[in-house]
Coordinates of C-alpha atoms and ligand atoms in Angstrom, one line a residue:
L453 CA -0.1 -0.4 -0.3
P454 CA 1.3 3.4 -0.6
P455 CA 2.3 5.5 2.7
P456 CA -0.5 7.6 4.0
P457 CA 0.2 11.3 3.5
P458 CA 1.8 13.6 6.4
R459 CA -0.6 13.6 9.2
A460 CA 1.6 15.5 11.9
L461 CA 1.3 19.5 12.7
P462 CA 3.9 21.3 10.8
A463 CA 7.5 21.3 12.4
P464 CA 7.7 24.8 14.1
L465 CA 4.4 24.3 15.6
A466 CA 4.9 20.7 16.5
R467 CA 8.4 22.3 18.2
L468 CA 6.3 25.0 20.3
D469 CA 3.9 22.1 21.1
A470 CA 7.4 20.5 22.8
W471 CA 8.0 23.7 23.9
L472 CA 4.8 24.1 26.3
N473 CA 5.2 19.9 27.5
Q474 CA 8.1 21.2 28.7
V475 CA 6.3 24.3 31.0
F476 CA 3.2 22.5 31.6
G477 CA 4.1 18.9 30.9
S478 CA 2.3 16.6 28.4
R479 CA -0.9 16.3 30.3
Y480 CA -1.4 19.8 30.8
N481 CA -0.7 21.3 28.0
P482 CA -3.4 23.2 26.5
A483 CA -2.3 23.4 22.9
Y484 CA -3.6 19.6 23.4
Q485 CA -6.5 20.6 25.1
T486 CA -8.4 23.3 23.1
G487 CA -11.5 21.8 21.9
T488 CA -12.0 20.6 25.8
L489 CA -11.1 24.3 27.3
V490 CA -13.7 25.7 25.1
V491 CA -16.2 23.9 27.0
V492 CA -14.9 25.3 30.3
L493 CA -15.0 29.1 28.7
W494 CA -18.4 28.0 27.7
I495 CA -19.3 27.1 31.1
V496 CA -18.1 30.2 32.5
L497 CA -20.4 31.5 30.2
L498 CA -22.9 30.2 30.9
L499 CA -22.7 30.8 34.9
T500 CA -21.5 34.5 34.2
G501 CA -23.8 35.6 31.8
L502 CA -26.9 34.1 34.3
W503 CA -25.4 36.8 37.1
L504 CA -25.5 39.8 34.6
L505 CA -28.7 39.1 33.1
L506 CA -30.4 39.3 36.8
Y507 CA -29.0 43.2 36.5
Y508 CA -29.9 43.6 32.5
R509 CA -32.9 46.1 31.7
I510 CA -33.8 45.6 28.2
G511 CA -35.5 49.2 28.7
A512 CA -32.1 51.1 30.0
P513 CA -29.4 48.6 28.9
W514 CA -26.3 51.0 28.6
D515 CA -27.6 52.1 32.0
S516 CA -27.8 49.3 34.2
V517 CA -24.7 47.9 32.2
A518 CA -22.9 50.7 33.8
G519 CA -24.6 50.3 36.9
L520 CA -23.0 46.8 36.7
T521 CA -19.5 47.9 35.4
A522 CA -19.5 50.6 38.5
D523 CA -20.2 47.2 41.3
P524 CA -16.6 46.3 42.4
W525 CA -17.6 43.7 44.2
L526 CA -20.1 41.5 42.2
G527 CA -20.3 43.3 38.7
N528 CA -17.1 44.4 37.6
W529 CA -15.1 41.8 38.1
V530 CA -18.4 39.5 36.6
R531 CA -18.7 41.3 33.9
G532 CA -14.7 41.0 33.1
L533 CA -14.8 37.4 33.8
H534 CA -17.2 36.6 31.2
R535 CA -15.6 39.3 28.3
Y536 CA -12.2 37.4 28.7
A537 CA -13.8 33.9 28.7
S538 CA -15.7 34.9 25.5
D539 CA -12.4 36.8 23.7
A540 CA -10.6 33.3 24.9
A541 CA -13.4 31.0 23.5
V542 CA -12.4 32.5 19.9
V543 CA -8.6 31.7 20.4
A544 CA -9.4 28.7 21.6
T545 CA -11.9 27.3 19.3
L546 CA -9.6 28.7 15.9
V547 CA -6.2 27.1 17.5
H548 CA -8.4 23.7 18.1
A549 CA -9.6 23.7 14.3
L550 CA -6.0 25.0 12.9
R551 CA -4.5 21.8 14.7
I552 CA -7.7 19.8 13.1
F553 CA -7.0 21.0 9.5
L554 CA -3.3 20.2 9.9
Q555 CA -3.4 16.9 11.3
R556 CA -5.3 16.1 8.5
R557 CA -8.5 15.5 10.5
T558 CA -11.3 16.8 8.5
W559 CA -12.4 14.4 6.3
G560 CA -14.3 10.8 6.0
P561 CA -16.1 10.0 9.0
R562 CA -15.0 13.6 10.4
T563 CA -17.0 15.2 7.9
L564 CA -19.9 15.8 10.5
A565 CA -17.5 16.7 13.3
W566 CA -16.1 19.5 11.0
I567 CA -19.4 21.2 10.0
S568 CA -20.9 21.2 12.5
G569 CA -17.4 22.3 14.2
L570 CA -18.0 25.6 11.8
V571 CA -21.5 25.6 13.1
L572 CA -20.4 26.2 16.7
F573 CA -17.8 28.8 15.8
S574 CA -20.7 30.7 13.8
L575 CA -22.7 30.6 16.4
V576 CA -19.9 32.1 19.4
L577 CA -19.5 34.6 16.6
V578 CA -23.0 35.5 16.2
S579 CA -24.0 35.2 20.3
G580 CA -20.3 37.6 20.7
W581 CA -22.2 40.1 18.3
T582 CA -25.8 40.3 20.3
G583 CA -23.8 40.8 23.6
F584 CA -22.0 43.4 22.4
V585 CA -24.7 45.4 21.2
M586 CA -26.6 44.4 24.3
V587 CA -24.3 46.9 25.9
W588 CA -25.3 50.1 23.3
D589 CA -22.0 51.5 23.5
S590 CA -20.1 53.1 21.1
F591 CA -18.9 49.8 20.3
G592 CA -22.4 48.4 20.0
Y593 CA -23.4 50.9 17.8
W594 CA -20.8 50.2 15.7
L595 CA -21.2 46.7 15.8
A596 CA -25.6 47.2 15.0
V597 CA -25.1 49.5 12.1
E598 CA -22.6 47.2 10.9
G599 CA -24.3 44.1 10.8
A600 CA -28.1 46.2 9.9
R601 CA -25.9 47.4 6.5
L602 CA -25.3 43.9 5.9
I603 CA -29.0 42.9 6.9
D604 CA -30.5 44.8 4.9
L605 CA -29.3 43.5 1.5
L606 CA -31.2 40.4 2.2
P607 CA -35.2 40.4 1.0
I608 CA -36.1 39.9 4.4
L609 CA -37.9 42.5 6.2
S610 CA -39.8 45.4 4.8
E611 CA -38.3 48.4 6.2
P612 CA -34.5 48.1 6.7
V613 CA -32.6 47.5 9.6
R614 CA -30.2 50.3 9.5
R615 CA -33.2 53.3 9.9
G616 CA -34.3 51.8 13.4
F617 CA -30.6 53.5 13.9
V618 CA -29.9 56.7 13.1
G619 CA -31.7 58.7 15.9
D620 CA -34.9 60.1 14.5
R621 CA -36.5 58.1 17.2
P622 CA -35.7 55.7 19.8
V623 CA -34.2 52.3 19.5
A624 CA -37.3 50.1 19.8
S625 CA -36.9 47.6 22.5
A626 CA -38.2 44.8 20.5
F627 CA -34.9 44.9 19.1
F628 CA -33.1 44.7 22.5
F629 CA -35.7 41.9 23.8
L630 CA -35.1 40.5 20.1
N631 CA -30.9 40.8 20.9
L632 CA -31.5 39.3 24.5
F633 CA -33.2 36.4 23.8
L634 CA -31.0 35.4 20.8
H635 CA -27.5 36.5 23.1
V636 CA -29.2 33.3 25.5
A637 CA -31.2 31.5 22.8
I638 CA -28.0 30.7 21.3
P639 CA -25.3 29.7 23.9
L640 CA -28.3 27.0 24.9
G641 CA -28.3 26.0 21.2
L642 CA -24.7 25.5 20.7
G643 CA -24.6 22.4 23.5
L644 CA -27.2 20.8 20.8
V645 CA -24.5 21.1 17.8
F646 CA -21.8 20.2 20.2
W647 CA -23.1 16.8 21.4
L648 CA -23.5 16.5 17.6
H649 CA -20.1 17.3 16.7
V650 CA -18.9 14.4 19.2
S651 CA -21.8 11.8 18.4
R652 CA -19.5 10.1 16.2
L653 CA -16.8 10.1 19.1
A654 CA -16.5 6.3 21.2
R655 CA -16.0 8.2 24.7
P656 CA -15.6 11.7 24.6
L657 CA -13.2 13.4 26.3
L658 CA -15.4 16.9 26.9
L659 CA -13.4 18.6 29.8
P660 CA -9.3 18.9 30.6
P661 CA -7.9 18.0 33.8
R662 CA -9.1 19.6 36.8
A663 CA -6.3 21.7 37.5
L664 CA -5.8 23.0 33.8
G665 CA -9.8 23.7 33.6
W666 CA -9.3 26.0 37.0
G667 CA -5.9 27.5 36.2
L668 CA -7.4 29.1 33.2
V669 CA -10.8 29.9 34.9
G670 CA -7.9 31.3 38.0
A671 CA -6.3 33.1 35.0
L672 CA -9.2 35.2 33.4
L673 CA -10.3 36.2 36.7
L674 CA -7.4 37.5 38.1
L675 CA -7.6 39.6 34.4
A676 CA -11.0 40.4 35.1
V677 CA -9.5 42.2 38.1
A678 CA -6.3 43.3 37.0
V679 CA -7.7 45.0 33.9
P680 CA -11.1 45.6 34.8
V681 CA -13.7 46.2 32.0
A682 CA -13.7 50.2 31.1
M683 CA -17.6 51.2 29.7
A684 CA -17.6 53.0 27.0
P685 CA -20.2 56.2 26.2
E686 CA -23.5 55.4 25.7
A687 CA -24.6 54.6 21.6
D688 CA -24.9 58.1 20.5
P689 CA -26.1 58.5 15.9
F690 CA -25.1 62.5 16.2
R691 CA -22.0 61.6 17.7
I692 CA -18.8 59.4 16.6
P693 CA -16.6 59.5 19.4
A694 CA -12.4 59.9 18.6
A695 CA -12.3 56.0 19.2
I696 CA -14.2 53.5 20.1
P697 CA -12.7 50.9 22.7
V698 CA -12.6 47.9 19.6
D699 CA -13.5 44.3 20.9
W700 CA -11.6 42.7 18.1
F701 CA -11.6 39.2 18.7
Y702 CA -15.1 39.8 17.6
A703 CA -14.8 42.4 15.3
F704 CA -12.4 41.4 13.0
W705 CA -14.5 41.6 10.0
M706 CA -15.6 45.1 10.4
P707 CA -12.6 47.0 8.9
I708 CA -13.1 44.5 5.8
T709 CA -16.6 44.7 5.3
A710 CA -16.4 48.5 5.8
V711 CA -14.8 49.0 2.6
L712 CA -16.4 46.2 0.9
S713 CA -20.4 46.9 -0.8
P714 CA -23.0 44.5 1.2
G715 CA -23.2 42.6 -1.9
A716 CA -19.5 42.2 -1.7
S717 CA -19.4 41.7 1.8
W718 CA -21.8 38.7 1.4
A719 CA -19.8 37.4 -1.5
L720 CA -16.4 37.1 0.7
L721 CA -18.3 35.7 3.7
L722 CA -20.4 32.6 1.2
G723 CA -17.3 31.8 -0.3
L724 CA -14.9 32.1 2.9
G725 CA -17.6 30.0 4.3
S726 CA -18.4 27.5 1.3
A727 CA -14.3 26.8 1.2
L728 CA -14.0 26.3 4.7
L729 CA -17.5 23.4 4.5
L730 CA -15.5 21.9 1.4
V731 CA -13.1 21.3 3.5
P732 CA -13.7 17.4 4.1
R733 CA -13.7 17.3 0.6
W734 CA -10.4 19.0 -0.8
T735 CA -8.4 17.4 2.3
R736 CA -9.3 14.1 1.2
P737 CA -6.4 12.0 0.2
P738 CA -6.6 10.7 -3.0
T739 CA -8.2 7.2 -3.4
A740 CA -5.3 5.4 -5.1
S741 CA -3.4 6.7 -1.4
R742 CA -6.9 6.7 1.3
P743 CA -6.1 4.7 3.7
A744 CA -8.7 1.8 3.3
P745 CA -11.2 0.6 6.3
S746 CA -10.9 -1.8 8.5
R747 CA -12.0 -5.5 7.7
V748 CA -12.5 -8.7 9.6
D749 CA -11.3 -12.0 8.8
T750 CA -14.5 -14.0 10.3
Q751 CA -12.5 -17.3 9.7
L752 CA -10.1 -15.9 12.9
C753 CA -12.8 -13.8 14.4
T754 CA -14.0 -15.9 17.7
G755 CA -16.6 -13.3 18.6
C756 CA -14.7 -11.6 21.7
T757 CA -15.9 -8.3 21.3
Q758 CA -13.0 -6.5 22.2
C759 CA -12.3 -4.3 19.3
S760 CA -16.1 -3.2 19.3
L761 CA -15.2 -1.4 23.2
D762 CA -11.9 -0.4 21.7
C763 CA -12.3 1.5 18.5
P764 CA -12.6 5.4 19.0
F765 CA -15.1 6.1 16.5
E766 CA -18.0 3.2 17.4
A767 CA -16.5 1.8 13.9
I768 CA -17.3 -2.2 14.8
T769 CA -20.4 -3.5 16.1
M770 CA -21.2 -7.2 17.2
V771 CA -24.1 -9.4 15.5
P772 CA -24.9 -12.6 16.2
R773 CA -22.9 -15.4 13.9
T774 CA -24.8 -17.8 11.7
D775 CA -22.4 -20.9 11.4
G776 CA -21.8 -22.1 14.6
R777 CA -18.1 -20.9 15.5
A778 CA -19.2 -18.5 17.7
E779 CA -22.2 -16.5 18.8
L780 CA -20.6 -13.3 17.4
V781 CA -18.9 -12.0 14.8
A782 CA -17.1 -8.4 14.6
R783 CA -18.7 -6.5 12.0
I784 CA -17.3 -2.9 10.7
D785 CA -19.5 -0.1 9.8
A786 CA -16.8 1.6 6.6
A787 CA -18.9 4.8 7.1
R788 CA -17.4 5.2 10.4
C789 CA -14.3 3.9 10.0
V790 CA -11.2 6.3 9.8
S791 CA -8.8 3.6 9.6
C792 CA -7.1 4.4 12.9
G793 CA -5.8 0.7 12.9
I794 CA -6.8 0.8 16.5
C795 CA -8.9 -2.5 16.5
A796 CA -5.6 -4.0 15.0
G797 CA -3.9 -3.7 18.4
S798 CA -7.3 -5.3 20.4
C799 CA -7.8 -8.7 18.3
A800 CA -5.2 -11.5 19.8
P801 CA -5.9 -13.9 17.2
M802 CA -5.1 -10.5 14.9
G803 CA -8.6 -10.9 13.5
V804 CA -9.3 -7.6 12.4
G805 CA -7.6 -4.5 10.4
P806 CA -7.2 -2.4 7.9
P807 CA -5.6 -3.8 5.1
G808 CA -2.1 -4.2 5.3
R809 CA -1.7 -3.2 9.3
T810 CA -3.1 -6.3 11.0
G811 CA -1.3 -7.9 13.5
R812 CA 0.1 -10.4 11.1
D813 CA 1.4 -8.3 8.8
Q814 CA 3.3 -6.6 12.3
L815 CA 4.9 -9.7 12.6
G816 CA 5.6 -10.1 8.8
E817 CA 8.0 -6.3 9.6
V818 CA 9.3 -7.7 13.1
R819 CA 9.8 -11.0 11.0
A820 CA 11.9 -9.2 8.7
A821 CA 13.8 -6.5 10.3
I822 CA 15.0 -9.6 12.3
A823 CA 16.5 -11.3 10.0
A824 CA 18.2 -8.3 8.5
G825 CA 20.0 -8.7 11.7
A826 CA 18.2 -5.1 12.8
V827 CA 16.9 -6.3 16.6
Q828 CA 19.1 -8.8 18.4
D829 CA 21.1 -6.8 20.6
R830 CA 20.1 -3.4 19.6
L831 CA 17.2 -0.9 21.0
V832 CA 14.4 -1.0 18.9
A833 CA 12.0 1.3 18.6
F834 CA 7.7 0.8 17.4
A835 CA 7.4 4.5 16.4
C836 CA 4.0 6.5 15.6
E837 CA 4.1 7.6 12.2
H838 CA 2.5 11.1 13.4
G839 CA 4.7 11.4 16.3
A840 CA 7.7 10.0 16.8
A841 CA 8.9 8.6 13.0
T842 CA 9.2 12.1 11.7
V843 CA 12.4 12.3 14.0
R844 CA 13.8 8.8 12.3
P845 CA 17.2 10.1 11.2
A846 CA 17.7 11.2 14.9
L847 CA 17.3 7.4 16.1
E848 CA 19.0 6.1 13.8
S849 CA 21.7 8.0 13.8
L850 CA 21.7 6.7 17.4
G851 CA 21.8 3.2 16.6
V852 CA 17.9 2.9 17.2
T853 CA 16.1 0.3 14.8
L854 CA 12.7 1.7 13.8
I855 CA 9.8 -0.1 13.1
P856 CA 7.0 2.9 12.4
V857 CA 3.5 2.0 12.7
E858 CA 0.7 4.2 12.1
C859 CA -0.3 4.7 16.0
V860 CA 0.8 2.5 18.7
G861 CA -2.5 2.0 19.6
N862 CA -2.5 -0.2 16.7
L863 CA 0.4 -2.1 18.4
H864 CA 0.4 -6.0 18.6
T865 CA 1.8 -7.2 21.5
S866 CA 2.8 -10.1 20.1
A867 CA 5.3 -7.5 17.7
I868 CA 6.8 -6.5 21.0
E869 CA 7.5 -10.0 22.1
F870 CA 8.7 -11.5 18.9
V871 CA 10.9 -8.3 19.3
V872 CA 12.1 -9.1 23.0
R873 CA 13.0 -12.9 22.6
A874 CA 15.2 -12.1 19.3
G875 CA 17.5 -10.8 21.7
A876 CA 16.7 -7.3 21.3
R877 CA 18.3 -5.0 23.9
C878 CA 14.9 -3.3 24.6
A879 CA 11.4 -2.7 23.2
V880 CA 10.3 0.8 23.1
A881 CA 6.8 1.5 22.2
L882 CA 6.8 5.5 21.1
S883 CA 3.9 7.5 21.4
C884 CA 2.3 10.3 20.8
P885 CA 1.3 12.9 24.3
P886 CA -2.2 10.9 24.7
R887 CA -4.1 14.0 24.3
D888 CA -2.9 14.8 20.9
C889 CA -3.5 10.9 19.7
W890 CA -4.5 11.1 16.0
S891 CA -6.6 8.1 16.6
R892 CA -7.4 9.4 19.8
E893 CA -6.9 6.4 22.3
G894 CA -3.7 5.1 20.9
P895 CA -1.6 5.3 23.9
R896 CA -4.9 4.5 26.2
W897 CA -4.9 1.0 25.2
L898 CA -1.7 0.3 24.7
V899 CA -1.0 1.1 28.1
A900 CA -3.6 -0.8 29.0
R901 CA -2.5 -3.9 27.3
I902 CA 1.0 -3.9 28.5
H903 CA 0.0 -3.4 32.3
A904 CA -3.5 -4.3 32.8
E905 CA -4.3 -7.1 30.9
R906 CA -6.2 -6.0 28.8
E907 CA -7.9 -8.3 26.2
A908 CA -4.6 -9.0 23.8
E909 CA -1.8 -8.3 26.4
L910 CA 1.4 -8.6 26.9
Q911 CA 2.0 -12.2 28.1
P912 CA 3.5 -12.9 30.6
R913 CA 6.2 -15.2 29.6
V914 CA 7.7 -11.7 28.1
D915 CA 11.0 -10.1 30.2
R916 CA 9.3 -6.9 31.0
R917 CA 12.2 -5.2 32.1
R918 CA 13.1 -4.9 28.3
V919 CA 9.9 -3.3 27.5
R920 CA 9.4 0.0 27.9
I921 CA 6.5 2.7 26.9
A922 CA 7.5 6.2 25.9
E923 CA 5.8 10.0 24.7
L924 CA 7.5 11.6 22.4
P925 CA 6.2 14.4 20.4
A926 CA 6.7 14.7 16.4
F927 CA 9.8 16.6 15.1
D928 CA 11.0 16.4 19.3
A929 CA 14.5 15.5 18.1
V930 CA 16.3 17.0 21.2
S931 CA 13.8 15.4 23.6
A932 CA 14.3 11.8 21.5
R933 CA 17.5 11.9 22.3
A934 CA 17.8 12.4 25.8
L935 CA 15.5 9.1 25.8
V936 CA 17.7 7.1 24.5
A937 CA 20.5 8.3 26.5
G938 CA 18.0 7.3 29.6
L939 CA 17.4 4.1 27.8
Q940 CA 20.7 3.4 26.9
Q941 CA 22.2 4.0 30.9
E942 CA 19.0 1.8 31.9
L943 CA 19.9 -0.9 29.8
A944 CA 23.7 -0.9 30.7
R945 CA 23.0 -1.1 34.2
L946 CA 19.9 -4.0 33.8
E947 CA 23.1 -6.0 31.6
Q948 CA 25.4 -5.8 34.4
P949 CA 26.7 -8.8 35.9
A950 CA 24.1 -10.6 38.4
A951 CA 25.7 -9.2 41.2
E952 CA 23.8 -6.4 41.8
P953 CA 20.2 -7.8 41.7
S954 CA 18.1 -4.4 43.3
I955 CA 18.9 -2.0 39.8
E956 CA 17.3 -4.8 37.5
L957 CA 14.2 -4.2 39.5
E958 CA 14.3 -0.7 39.4
N959 CA 14.5 -1.1 36.0
E960 CA 11.4 -2.7 35.2
C961 CA 8.7 -1.5 33.3
E962 CA 6.0 -0.4 35.9
A963 CA 2.9 0.6 35.0
P964 CA 1.2 4.1 35.7
E965 CA -0.3 4.3 39.0
D966 CA -3.7 4.4 36.8
A967 CA -3.8 3.3 33.6
E968 CA -6.8 6.0 32.7
E969 CA -5.7 8.2 33.8
V970 CA -2.7 8.2 31.4
S971 CA -5.5 8.3 28.3
R972 CA -6.2 12.2 29.7
Ligands
LIG1356 C1 -17.7 25.3 20.0 C2 -16.4 25.2 19.5 C3 -16.2 23.5 19.4 C4 -15.8 23.0 20.3 C5 -16.4 23.0 22.3 C6 -15.5 22.2 20.3 C7 -14.7 21.0 20.8 C8 -14.2 19.4 20.8 C9 -14.3 18.4 21.5 C10 -14.4 18.4 22.4 C11 -13.9 17.3 20.3 C12 -13.7 15.9 21.6 C13 -12.1 15.4 21.1 C14 -12.4 14.2 21.6 O1 -12.9 13.5 22.7 O2 -11.2 13.6 20.6 C15 -13.5 17.8 19.0 C16 -13.6 17.7 18.1 C17 -13.3 17.4 17.0 N1 -13.8 19.6 16.5 FE1 -14.4 20.6 17.7 N2 -14.9 21.8 18.5 C18 -15.4 23.7 19.3 C19 -15.3 23.6 17.4 C20 -15.2 22.9 16.6 C21 -13.9 23.7 15.1 C22 -14.8 25.2 14.6 C23 -13.7 22.6 14.0 C24 -13.1 23.2 12.8 C25 -14.1 23.1 12.3 C26 -13.7 21.6 15.0 C27 -13.5 19.9 14.3 C28 -13.4 18.8 15.4 C29 -13.3 17.8 14.2 C30 -13.2 17.6 13.6 C31 -12.9 16.4 16.1 C32 -13.4 15.7 15.8 C33 -11.9 15.3 16.5 C34 -11.1 13.6 15.6 O3 -12.7 12.8 15.1 O4 -10.4 13.0 15.9 N3 -14.4 21.5 16.0 N4 -14.1 19.2 19.3
LIG1357 S1 -10.8 -8.5 18.6 FE1 -11.1 -10.1 17.1 S2 -11.5 -11.8 17.9 FE2 -12.2 -10.3 19.4 S3 -14.7 -9.3 18.2 FE3 -12.7 -8.1 16.9 S4 -12.4 -9.0 15.2 FE4 -13.1 -10.7 16.4
LIG1358 S1 -9.5 0.9 11.9 FE1 -10.8 -0.2 14.0 S2 -10.8 0.8 15.8 FE2 -10.0 2.5 13.7 S3 -12.1 3.4 13.4 FE3 -11.6 1.2 11.9 S4 -12.8 0.0 12.8 FE4 -12.9 1.5 14.7

């Protein structure tokens, strides 16, 4: 089969990840948690929004917000938290979408998540627009007029909306009511679209590790207290203020639409929207190089159900078997299968996996490496193609034999066993940080198979002192060298004469305290 297209982040961004890993540790690296951080921000927005709602008056919008802003105890910081959380939501959503795009997790069964993600982002922006208009200060007025200019091109209302803001009469309270209604309804509707967004994922991770979530809330709170949100002058159609305090996170589009006609603005919006909606189509690899969905070899399947439990995309169901060999047999739903290959590692009899990437195929590769003399007395690394395999030259220059796998979650434990029994000094699986796994749950299942006696587990007869799992993100050659140096030292101690047994025990590959936790 042709090799899959590169799906790692571009090197400079991957290096930024590596740096963030050093600062936060990979478990708390915010770049890996952008989706779940938006969920935290959404919860903060709902809670602070409920509080602000108690004080908002449709009949006196600016006065009510000004009163709240003047209250340093339960007004200003709540408003500041609401504002900064909404700004952070835009940033986090954009980073989340950009990472997904650059990792090419955009096409095939992921199309629904991509398109619903775009709807989510649009709703975030519209919701922000209504929020700023609600304040009815100079910025809110500018947003309202610019928005009305665009809406007036649509043939929906008999009277132009813009006419309501020219100042010949007070702005209708129905406008503020509608605005308030949308500002409450859209964030609640977001919940429904979000459900659709993650509906094709098994066990979606909705929240970041607690410390990271609270850390973000704490940082925003500090910002809200340290840099209090100020009150701009009230909207006044007859006075153009010298400076309007603009929130560019929600107004980034205004300098562009301001110089374009409404027609050209809509054309631009529709063009951009269509290009984004079509991303799943134009990022899909050509048929010849598109990874094929997984297949079940019904002769080998014993109906154990493990693959259907492990599939991160709910693409495997167990159906009744009619030939009397077992009660059940696995069936792949090709429309849901992203060809991640996790099921190949789940199946003890090696009866499932994408063509060319089953457990049997892995054993074939290992046998070839053994025959080529690249295993005995060597350090053998099974490296994720999305991550560690990108530093292949660095690893090989240190004498490591590298066997690439699509994801370490694909790795069949028999391949590890073969390598160890063929005399390798050590078999190390180099995984991506769990929360950045292209296949979502690869490192999690590998750890469980090696340490938690999960089905398709590493057999007790395998010398575990010669088995390791290590995290190594893409393009992180510095960590790769440090990792190999550390391993070499450990192995040297292990291989010292038997007079020092205590060292051997220390070197044994230990299970993480909580194998489940490793996946977060
Ligand atoms: C309010 C905004 C958003 C939130 C709260 C959000 C949150 C999430 C979460 C929690 C996941 C599941 C992660 C997992 O368990 O693996 C996810 C997955 C995903 N998101 Fe978003 N997201 C948002 C916007 C977007 C946008 C704007 C896009 C792209 C246009 C996008 C594309 C995706 C895709 C494609 C996946 C599936 C990844 C996979 O199958 O491996 N999301 N999102
Ligand atoms: S893991 Fe293998 S044996 Fe078990 S149900 Fe899946 S295909 Fe069948
Ligand atoms: S390759 Fe296997 S584990 Fe991955 S999505 Fe397809 S059926 Fe599920």
